[in-house]
CSV table of C-alpha atoms in Angstrom, one decimal:
chain,number,residue,atom,x,y,z
A,463,MET,CA,-24.4,59.5,-3.6
A,464,SER,CA,-25.6,59.4,-7.3
A,465,LYS,CA,-24.7,56.4,-9.4
A,466,ASN,CA,-23.0,57.1,-12.7
A,467,LEU,CA,-22.3,55.1,-15.9
A,468,SER,CA,-18.8,54.3,-14.9
A,469,MET,CA,-19.9,52.4,-11.8
A,470,LEU,CA,-21.9,49.8,-13.8
A,471,SER,CA,-20.6,46.3,-14.6
A,472,LYS,CA,-20.7,44.4,-17.8
A,473,GLY,CA,-24.3,43.3,-18.6
A,474,GLN,CA,-26.0,45.8,-16.3
A,475,LYS,CA,-28.7,48.0,-17.6
A,476,GLY,CA,-29.3,51.6,-16.6
A,477,LYS,CA,-31.4,54.7,-17.5
A,478,VAL,CA,-30.1,58.2,-17.9
A,479,ARG,CA,-31.4,60.6,-15.2
A,480,THR,CA,-29.3,63.6,-16.2
A,481,VAL,CA,-26.0,64.6,-17.5
A,482,LYS,CA,-23.8,66.7,-15.2
A,483,ALA,CA,-21.1,68.3,-17.3
A,484,GLY,CA,-20.1,71.4,-19.1
A,485,LYS,CA,-22.0,72.8,-22.1
A,486,THR,CA,-19.7,71.1,-24.8
A,487,ALA,CA,-19.7,67.6,-23.1
A,488,THR,CA,-23.4,67.8,-22.3
A,489,LYS,CA,-24.1,68.5,-26.0
A,490,ARG,CA,-22.0,65.7,-27.2
A,491,LEU,CA,-23.5,63.2,-24.9
A,492,TYR,CA,-27.1,64.3,-26.0
A,493,GLU,CA,-26.0,64.0,-29.6
A,494,LEU,CA,-24.8,60.4,-28.9
A,495,GLY,CA,-28.3,59.6,-27.5
A,496,PHE,CA,-27.7,60.0,-23.8
A,497,ASN,CA,-30.9,61.9,-23.3
A,498,THR,CA,-33.1,61.9,-20.2
A,499,GLY,CA,-34.8,58.5,-19.8
A,500,ALA,CA,-32.6,56.8,-22.4
A,501,ALA,CA,-32.1,53.1,-21.5
A,502,PHE,CA,-28.8,51.3,-22.1
A,503,THR,CA,-26.8,48.1,-21.5
A,504,VAL,CA,-23.1,48.0,-20.5
A,505,ILE,CA,-21.2,45.8,-23.0
A,506,LYS,CA,-17.7,46.4,-21.7
A,507,ASN,CA,-16.3,48.1,-18.6
A,508,ASP,CA,-12.8,46.6,-17.7
A,509,ASN,CA,-9.9,48.7,-19.1
A,510,GLY,CA,-10.1,51.4,-21.5
A,511,PRO,CA,-13.3,52.9,-22.8
A,512,ILE,CA,-16.8,51.9,-21.5
A,513,ILE,CA,-18.9,50.4,-24.4
A,514,VAL,CA,-22.7,50.6,-24.0
A,515,SER,CA,-25.6,49.5,-26.3
A,516,LEU,CA,-27.8,52.5,-26.8
A,517,HIS,CA,-30.7,52.6,-29.2
A,518,GLY,CA,-29.4,49.5,-31.0
A,519,ASN,CA,-26.0,51.0,-31.5
A,520,LYS,CA,-22.6,50.4,-29.7
A,521,VAL,CA,-21.2,53.6,-28.3
A,522,ALA,CA,-17.8,53.9,-26.6
A,523,LEU,CA,-17.2,56.6,-24.0
A,524,GLY,CA,-14.0,57.5,-22.0
A,525,ARG,CA,-14.2,57.1,-18.3
A,526,GLY,CA,-14.2,60.8,-17.7
A,527,LEU,CA,-17.2,61.3,-19.9
A,528,ALA,CA,-19.0,58.3,-18.6
A,529,SER,CA,-18.8,59.5,-15.0
A,530,LYS,CA,-20.9,62.6,-16.1
A,531,VAL,CA,-23.8,60.5,-16.9
A,532,LEU,CA,-26.0,60.1,-13.8
A,533,LEU,CA,-28.4,57.3,-13.6
A,534,GLU,CA,-31.8,56.7,-12.2
A,535,ALA,CA,-32.0,54.8,-8.8
């Protein structure tokens, strides 16, 4: 089973392997910086949106969208 962004805990780091979503959601995630190979750190993952540090910026994603970001092993 592939690991996705919503499975990571606070403080964990990850790298984007691919985005598995529809055309519009994929485009939105790529525009936010979730490109293949992009490294990020999870800042918050308890209730509500997941907040990650990506390219020096904080980005908040809903859980549905975060589950579409698949990670490298």
